[in-house]
CSV table of C-alpha atoms in Angstrom, one decimal:
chain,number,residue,atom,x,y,z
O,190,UNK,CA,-49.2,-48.3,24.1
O,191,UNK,CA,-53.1,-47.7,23.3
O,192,UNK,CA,-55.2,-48.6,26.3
O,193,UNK,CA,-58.4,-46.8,24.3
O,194,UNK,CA,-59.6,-46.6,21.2
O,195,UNK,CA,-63.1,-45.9,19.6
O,196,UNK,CA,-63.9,-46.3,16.3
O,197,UNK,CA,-67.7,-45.2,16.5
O,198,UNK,CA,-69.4,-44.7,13.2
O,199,UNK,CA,-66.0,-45.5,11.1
O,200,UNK,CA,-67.0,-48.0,8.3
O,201,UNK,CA,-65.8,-51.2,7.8
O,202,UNK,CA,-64.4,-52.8,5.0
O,203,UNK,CA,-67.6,-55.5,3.8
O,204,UNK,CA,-69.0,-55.9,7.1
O,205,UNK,CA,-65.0,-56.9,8.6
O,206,UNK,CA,-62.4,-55.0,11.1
O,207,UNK,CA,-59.8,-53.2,9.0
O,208,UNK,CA,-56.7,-51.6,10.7
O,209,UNK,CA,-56.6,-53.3,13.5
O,210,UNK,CA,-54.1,-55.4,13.9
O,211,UNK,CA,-52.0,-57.5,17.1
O,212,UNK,CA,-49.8,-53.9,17.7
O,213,UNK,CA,-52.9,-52.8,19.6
O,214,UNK,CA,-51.7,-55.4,22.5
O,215,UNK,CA,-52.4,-53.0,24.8
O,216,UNK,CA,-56.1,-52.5,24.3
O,217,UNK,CA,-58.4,-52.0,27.5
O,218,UNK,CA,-61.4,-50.7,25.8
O,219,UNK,CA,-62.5,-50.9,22.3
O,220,UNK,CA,-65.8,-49.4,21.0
O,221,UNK,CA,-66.6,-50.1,17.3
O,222,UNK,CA,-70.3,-49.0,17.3
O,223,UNK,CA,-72.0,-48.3,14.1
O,224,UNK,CA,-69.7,-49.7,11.5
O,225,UNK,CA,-71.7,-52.0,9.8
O,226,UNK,CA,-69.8,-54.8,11.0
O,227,UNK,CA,-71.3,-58.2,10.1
O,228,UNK,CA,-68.2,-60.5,11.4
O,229,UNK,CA,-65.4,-60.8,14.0
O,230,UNK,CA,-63.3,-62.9,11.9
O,231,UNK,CA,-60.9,-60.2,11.6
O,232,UNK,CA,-60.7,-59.3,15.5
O,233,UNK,CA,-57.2,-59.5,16.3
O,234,UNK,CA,-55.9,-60.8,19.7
O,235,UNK,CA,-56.5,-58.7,22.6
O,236,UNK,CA,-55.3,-60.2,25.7
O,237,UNK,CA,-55.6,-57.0,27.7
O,238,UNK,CA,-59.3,-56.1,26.6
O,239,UNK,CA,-61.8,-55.6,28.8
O,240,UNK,CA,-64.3,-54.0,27.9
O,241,UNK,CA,-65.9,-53.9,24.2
O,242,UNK,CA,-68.4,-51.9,22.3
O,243,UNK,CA,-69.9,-53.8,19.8
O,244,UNK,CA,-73.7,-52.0,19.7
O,245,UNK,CA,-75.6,-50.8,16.3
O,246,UNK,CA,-74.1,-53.5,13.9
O,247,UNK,CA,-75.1,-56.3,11.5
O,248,UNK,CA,-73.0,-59.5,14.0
O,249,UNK,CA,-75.4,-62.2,14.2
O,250,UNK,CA,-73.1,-65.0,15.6
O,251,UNK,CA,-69.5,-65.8,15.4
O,252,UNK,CA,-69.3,-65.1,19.2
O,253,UNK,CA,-66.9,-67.9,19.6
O,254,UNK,CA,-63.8,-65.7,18.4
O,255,UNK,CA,-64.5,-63.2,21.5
O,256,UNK,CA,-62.9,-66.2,23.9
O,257,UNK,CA,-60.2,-67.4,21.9
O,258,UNK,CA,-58.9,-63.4,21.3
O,259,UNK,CA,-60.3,-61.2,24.4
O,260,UNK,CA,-60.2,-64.2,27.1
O,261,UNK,CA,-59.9,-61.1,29.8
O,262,UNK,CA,-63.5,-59.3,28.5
O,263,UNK,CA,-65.7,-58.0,31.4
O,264,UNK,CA,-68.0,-56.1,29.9
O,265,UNK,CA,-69.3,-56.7,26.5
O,266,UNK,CA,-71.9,-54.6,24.6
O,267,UNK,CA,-73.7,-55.9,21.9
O,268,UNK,CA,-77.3,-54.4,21.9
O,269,UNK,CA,-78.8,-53.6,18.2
O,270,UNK,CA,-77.4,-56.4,16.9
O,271,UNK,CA,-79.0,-59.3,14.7
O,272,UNK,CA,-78.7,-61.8,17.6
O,273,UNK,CA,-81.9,-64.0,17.5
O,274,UNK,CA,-81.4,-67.5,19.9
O,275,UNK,CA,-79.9,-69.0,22.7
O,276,UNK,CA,-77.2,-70.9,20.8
O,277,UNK,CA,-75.8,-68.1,19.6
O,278,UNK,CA,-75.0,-66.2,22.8
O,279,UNK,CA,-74.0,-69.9,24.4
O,280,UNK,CA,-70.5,-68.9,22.9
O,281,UNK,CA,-70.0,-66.3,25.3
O,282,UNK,CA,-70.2,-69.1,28.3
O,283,UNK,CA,-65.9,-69.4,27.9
O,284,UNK,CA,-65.5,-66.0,28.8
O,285,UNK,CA,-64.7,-66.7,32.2
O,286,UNK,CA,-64.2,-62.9,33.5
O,287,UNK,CA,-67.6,-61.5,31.6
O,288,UNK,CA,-69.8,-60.0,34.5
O,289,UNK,CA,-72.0,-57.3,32.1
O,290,UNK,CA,-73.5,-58.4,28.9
O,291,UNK,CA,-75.9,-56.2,27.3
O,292,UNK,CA,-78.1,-57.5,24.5
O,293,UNK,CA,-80.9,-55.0,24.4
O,294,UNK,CA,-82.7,-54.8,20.8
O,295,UNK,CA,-81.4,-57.6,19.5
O,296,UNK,CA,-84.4,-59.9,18.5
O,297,UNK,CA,-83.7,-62.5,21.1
O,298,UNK,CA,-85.0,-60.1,23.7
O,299,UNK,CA,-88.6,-61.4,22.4
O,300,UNK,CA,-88.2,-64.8,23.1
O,301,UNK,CA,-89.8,-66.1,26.3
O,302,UNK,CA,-88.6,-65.8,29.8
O,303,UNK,CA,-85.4,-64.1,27.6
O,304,UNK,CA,-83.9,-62.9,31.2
O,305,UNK,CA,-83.8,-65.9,33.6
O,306,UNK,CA,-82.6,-68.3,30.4
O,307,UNK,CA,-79.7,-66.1,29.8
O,308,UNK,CA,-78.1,-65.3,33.5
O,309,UNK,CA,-79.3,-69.7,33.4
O,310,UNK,CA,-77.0,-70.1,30.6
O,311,UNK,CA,-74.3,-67.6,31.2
O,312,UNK,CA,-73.6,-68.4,35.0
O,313,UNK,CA,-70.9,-66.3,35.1
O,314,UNK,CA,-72.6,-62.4,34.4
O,315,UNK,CA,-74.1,-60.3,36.8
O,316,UNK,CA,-75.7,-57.7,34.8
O,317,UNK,CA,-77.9,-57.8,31.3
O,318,UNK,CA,-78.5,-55.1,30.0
O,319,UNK,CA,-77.9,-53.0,32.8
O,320,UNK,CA,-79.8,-54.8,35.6
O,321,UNK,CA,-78.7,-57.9,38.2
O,322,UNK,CA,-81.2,-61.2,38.3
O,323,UNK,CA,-83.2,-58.7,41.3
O,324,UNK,CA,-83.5,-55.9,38.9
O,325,UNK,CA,-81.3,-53.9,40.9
O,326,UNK,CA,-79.1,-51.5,37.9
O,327,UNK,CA,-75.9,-51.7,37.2
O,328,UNK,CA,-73.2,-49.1,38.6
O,329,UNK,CA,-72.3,-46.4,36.2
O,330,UNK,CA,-68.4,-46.2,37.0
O,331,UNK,CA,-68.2,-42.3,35.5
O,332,UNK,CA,-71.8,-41.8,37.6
O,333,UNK,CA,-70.0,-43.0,40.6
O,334,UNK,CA,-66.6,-40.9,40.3
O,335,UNK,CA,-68.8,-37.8,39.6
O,336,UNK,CA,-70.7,-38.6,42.7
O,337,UNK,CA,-67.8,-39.3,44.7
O,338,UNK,CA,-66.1,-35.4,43.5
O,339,UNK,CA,-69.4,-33.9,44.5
O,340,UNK,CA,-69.5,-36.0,47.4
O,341,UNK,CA,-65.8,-34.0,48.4
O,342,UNK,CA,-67.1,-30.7,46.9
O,343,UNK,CA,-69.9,-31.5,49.6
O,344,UNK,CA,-67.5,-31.9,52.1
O,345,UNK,CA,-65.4,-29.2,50.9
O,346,UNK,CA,-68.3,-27.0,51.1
O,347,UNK,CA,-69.5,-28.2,54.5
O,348,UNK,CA,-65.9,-27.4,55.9
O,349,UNK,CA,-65.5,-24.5,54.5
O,350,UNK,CA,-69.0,-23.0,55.4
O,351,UNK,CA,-72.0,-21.5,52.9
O,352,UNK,CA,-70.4,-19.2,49.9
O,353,UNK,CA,-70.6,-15.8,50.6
O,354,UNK,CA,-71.5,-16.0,54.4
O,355,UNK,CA,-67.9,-14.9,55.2
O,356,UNK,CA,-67.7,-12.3,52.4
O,357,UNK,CA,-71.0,-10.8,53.8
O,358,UNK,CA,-69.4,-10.4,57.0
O,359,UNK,CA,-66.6,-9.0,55.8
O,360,UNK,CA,-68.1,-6.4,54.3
O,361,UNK,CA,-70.4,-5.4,57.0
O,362,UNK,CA,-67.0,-5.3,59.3
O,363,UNK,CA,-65.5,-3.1,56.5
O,364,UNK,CA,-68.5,-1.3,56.5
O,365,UNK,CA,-69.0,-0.9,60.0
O,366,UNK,CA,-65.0,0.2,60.4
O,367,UNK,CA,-64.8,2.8,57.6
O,368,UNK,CA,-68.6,4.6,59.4
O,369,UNK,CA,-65.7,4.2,62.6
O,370,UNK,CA,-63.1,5.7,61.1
O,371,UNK,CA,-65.3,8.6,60.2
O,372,UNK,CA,-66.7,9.0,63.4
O,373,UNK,CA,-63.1,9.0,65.3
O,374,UNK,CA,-61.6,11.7,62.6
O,375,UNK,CA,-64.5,13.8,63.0
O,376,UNK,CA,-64.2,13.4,67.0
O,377,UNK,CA,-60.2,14.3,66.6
O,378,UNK,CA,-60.8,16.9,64.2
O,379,UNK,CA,-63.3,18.7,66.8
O,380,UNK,CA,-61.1,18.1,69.9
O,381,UNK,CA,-58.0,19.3,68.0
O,382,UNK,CA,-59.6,22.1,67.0
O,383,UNK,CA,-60.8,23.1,70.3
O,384,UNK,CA,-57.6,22.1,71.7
O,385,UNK,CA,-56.0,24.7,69.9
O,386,UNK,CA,-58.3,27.5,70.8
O,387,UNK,CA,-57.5,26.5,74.6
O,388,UNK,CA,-54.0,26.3,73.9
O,389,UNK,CA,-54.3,29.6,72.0
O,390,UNK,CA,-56.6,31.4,75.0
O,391,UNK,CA,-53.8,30.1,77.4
O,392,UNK,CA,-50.8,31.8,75.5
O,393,UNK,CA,-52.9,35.3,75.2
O,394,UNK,CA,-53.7,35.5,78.9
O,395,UNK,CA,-49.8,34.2,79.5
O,396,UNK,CA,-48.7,37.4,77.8
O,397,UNK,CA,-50.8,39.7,79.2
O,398,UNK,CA,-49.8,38.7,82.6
O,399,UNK,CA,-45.9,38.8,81.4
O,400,UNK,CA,-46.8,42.6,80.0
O,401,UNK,CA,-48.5,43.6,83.9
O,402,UNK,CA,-45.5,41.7,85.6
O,403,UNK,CA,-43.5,44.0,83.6
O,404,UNK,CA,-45.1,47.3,84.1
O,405,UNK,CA,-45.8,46.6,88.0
O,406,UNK,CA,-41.4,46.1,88.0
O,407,UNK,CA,-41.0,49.2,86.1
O,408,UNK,CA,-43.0,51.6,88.5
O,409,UNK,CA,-41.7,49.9,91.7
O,410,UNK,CA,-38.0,50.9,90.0
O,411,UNK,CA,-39.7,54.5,89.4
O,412,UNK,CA,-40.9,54.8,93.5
O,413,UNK,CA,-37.5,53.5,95.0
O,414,UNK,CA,-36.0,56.2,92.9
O,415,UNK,CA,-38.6,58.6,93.9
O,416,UNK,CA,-37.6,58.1,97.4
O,417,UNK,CA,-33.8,58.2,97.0
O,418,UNK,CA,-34.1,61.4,95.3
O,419,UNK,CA,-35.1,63.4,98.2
O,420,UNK,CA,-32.9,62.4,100.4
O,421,UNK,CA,-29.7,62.7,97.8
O,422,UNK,CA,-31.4,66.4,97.8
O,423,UNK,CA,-31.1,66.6,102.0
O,424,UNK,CA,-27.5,65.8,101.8
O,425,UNK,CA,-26.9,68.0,99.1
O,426,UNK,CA,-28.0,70.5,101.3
O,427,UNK,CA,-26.2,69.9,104.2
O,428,UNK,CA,-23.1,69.9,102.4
């Protein structure tokens, strides 16, 4: 159930592929790069493959065995290589899916008008090594996922409004409440305290007046007896 494996700076067993066998049947990618690998006799069949690392090697032809084992290759990388002419890379004309071939320091980069024979020959690719016939490069797929998460971080960003903007606020509200705070208890501390003094002014003068309501009662009860008293002593003597 492998869909990937690389193999990068493994060595192979005299210049052949060792280990891999038809179990791999599942094999998307494959990158063997730097294994001293002189042959593909060995490659096993790879119906599923698509893409295939085959740079920094010793393959100088043998290309043939690519079509008859990976007839589904897309991609195929074989820069570094000992690949000198023409009819060696004419072997990759039966891969039928291959849109991206790259073939950069391999020695048949030297030879004449190299470019516009190769897309002549191999009708079928868009891209070697890494550029279209119009020079235009060739789309990174990782370049162009990353650019598409920071595209929705962007968006993410834009929606949600510049970092810190709202935390500044917030803390200038938080700031601005607990100076409010302060103010209002030190305004209610002041008017309760004065509150109490009127309340307390209020009660004294309250019970002073009781105390003279008191008094003015008891001497009006002293001159109504005052002025029965003389008369209980007229009767008393008449009697």
């Amino acid at each position: 159930e492998v869909t990937e494996l690389v193999l990068d700076n493994c060595r192979s067993s005299n210049g052949e592929i060792e280990g891999l066998n038809d179990s791999f049947k599942e094999l998307e990618f494959l990158s063997m790069a730097n294994v001293e690998l002189t042959s593909l006799a060995k490659l096993p069949t790879l119906s599923k493959l698509r893409k295939l690392e085959l740079s920094d090697n010793i393959i100088s032809g043998g290309l043939e065995v690519l079509a008859e084992r990976c007839p589904n290759l897309t991609y195929l990388n074989l820069s570094g290589n000992k690949i000198k002419d023409l009819g060696t890379v004419e072997a990759l004309q039966n891969l039928k899916n291959l849109k991206s071939l790259d073939l950069f320091n391999c020695e048949i980069t030297n030879l004449e008008d190299y470019r516009d024979s190769i897309f002549d020959l191999l009708q079928q690719i868009t891209y070697l090594d890494g550029f279209d016939q119009e020079d235009n490069e060739a789309p990174d797929s990782e370049d162009d996922d990353d650019e598409g998460d920071e595209d929705d971080d962007d968006e993410d960003e834009d929606e949600a409004g510049p970092p810190g903007e709202y935390e500044e606020e917030d803390d200038e509200d938080d700031g601005g409440s607990d100076l409010g705070e302060g103010e209002e208890e030190e305004e209610v501390g002041l008017s309760y305290l004065m509150k109490e003094e009127i309340q307390d002014e209020d009660d004294d003068d309250d019970y002073v007046e009781e105390g003279g309501d008191e008094e003015e009662e008891a001497e009006g009860i002293r001159g109504e007896k005052r002025k029965r008293d003389p008369e209980d002593e007229g009767e008393e003597e008449d009697d």
